[in-house]
């Protein structure tokens, strides 16, 4: 089977033995709310603690214990909803989702079913072929379960309840995604928005962001969706993409063999790169959802929503617009510079003091090349924003040439000092003294009298040769504009 990326329409297809297929994907992302304490108890949510050291009587479901809603988690989910341009429901309900598992001591998960805290919203993806809007179905608050550890002992399973009761936001997309690339862009954008908002740290290694990936296929041209399978709990973008590719091909094989797809829950085996059936898909009624009698419906004051809205930080889409309009950046530069909160902060720190367009060039070009090579994130940049800014300012004010700047930049990588210091110590200041430059020009001319007469008899291409010679003699430090002017004058 071949995957096809239609370059004209930018559609992703899979060519089966008989037909061309389209892949339909919808994501249920579980994002851990950034909060010091859990959704219904005051236990810590800190990552990496010893097993079962962050468990209160509520989290371990001792009889008679009552949940108390954490107002901060509610505010965090409202904030996230607003960031997704979604409707905030002033009335929502916590339900019990009943099932049995050893890492779920309550015997049910407190979640939201019919009345979630956040309704429909959207996320805009920046794809190479333009922007694409993906619908958000809902966002609801729920508790995380504990963790069963099966591989510590050959005979026993251990349970760690540190995660039990941690607040999660489940963010459900509409089935609007059409390729593994769009899924990657979607997760990155959602993660970026939450990190701008400070509502989820997005750390996938620590399990702060996982997704259930729903996949179905349909023949190109068909309007109806096919039966979907849900791949549970995938915790990296790469694995999501691999799982989708595997799963779509598996479904196409079955359908082209005139078999049917069973709607089921599958898991992705990262070692074998395949999805495997876990269980047939449970229906909502299997969970016996009912409103949690220990919790009142959640009433939110409109005033609270308004206050949160007023205090929202500038989000990536708005920032991008502003950078294009006010800083004269290209769509490409602006998209990269807002893609992560830390990158945009770095850029904004740099441009406080220097040319904005030039700063965008240096950051997306030279700086990113260095970071990629050293596999560093921008917060670990070997060159501080302040120093990069000073260097760029030295270019704009003519203190150093663009060429020398490359040299200074190189030196700043190993020695993050004020570039003025480097320029001074190494004598790299641009030569802009007309007298000194005239002397060099004169020297070059008298050494190349043959070339001068060739030039004067019409071989004007030689002008570049003279410029090159002057630059060489000056050690690359001559001000190119001045050199041009002086040469033109002398060669007249
Ligand atoms: P459940 O909670 O039972 O998993 P939901 O109605 O909440 O079901 O939908 C789960 C996800 O499945 C949503 O993200 C939705 O976009 C996606 N989805 C629904 N139908 C399809 C389909 N035919 N193909 C792919 N994804 C789908
Ligand atoms: Mg689901």
mmCIF file of C-alpha atoms in Angstrom, residues 5 43 48 63 92 108-109 153 172 206 216 247 259 271 279 284 333 337 345 366 368 381 398 422 425 450 465 478:
data_model
loop_
_atom_site.group_PDB
_atom_site.id
_atom_site.type_symbol
_atom_site.label_atom_id
_atom_site.label_comp_id
_atom_site.label_asym_id
_atom_site.label_seq_id
_atom_site.Cartn_x
_atom_site.Cartn_y
_atom_site.Cartn_z
ATOM 1 C CA UNK A 5 0.370 13.252 -0.683
ATOM 2 C CA UNK A 43 -2.653 16.159 47.684
ATOM 3 C CA UNK A 48 8.424 11.895 40.234
ATOM 4 C CA UNK A 63 -15.431 5.250 52.971
ATOM 5 C CA UNK A 92 -22.048 21.832 34.148
ATOM 6 C CA UNK A 108 -15.741 5.025 39.347
ATOM 7 C CA UNK A 109 -14.054 8.008 37.789
ATOM 8 C CA UNK A 153 7.559 -8.488 39.758
ATOM 9 C CA UNK A 172 -12.302 16.148 22.153
ATOM 10 C CA UNK A 206 5.830 12.713 32.034
ATOM 11 C CA UNK A 216 -11.543 5.281 10.256
ATOM 12 C CA UNK A 247 -4.363 1.247 11.682
ATOM 13 C CA UNK A 259 -14.672 -7.851 5.580
ATOM 14 C CA UNK A 271 7.967 -2.168 19.842
ATOM 15 C CA UNK A 279 -11.645 -5.020 23.895
ATOM 16 C CA UNK A 284 -21.752 4.947 27.202
ATOM 17 C CA UNK A 333 8.932 33.845 10.111
ATOM 18 C CA UNK A 337 8.460 32.691 16.106
ATOM 19 C CA UNK A 345 9.481 35.488 24.488
ATOM 20 C CA UNK A 366 21.567 31.245 12.416
ATOM 21 C CA UNK A 368 17.955 27.886 15.103
ATOM 22 C CA UNK A 381 20.317 28.994 24.051
ATOM 23 C CA UNK A 398 27.232 50.132 10.993
ATOM 24 C CA UNK A 422 34.395 40.498 21.358
ATOM 25 C CA UNK A 425 39.139 42.500 21.835
ATOM 26 C CA UNK A 450 46.386 46.147 -15.770
ATOM 27 C CA UNK A 465 37.106 42.138 -8.140
ATOM 28 C CA UNK A 478 35.677 47.741 5.468
#
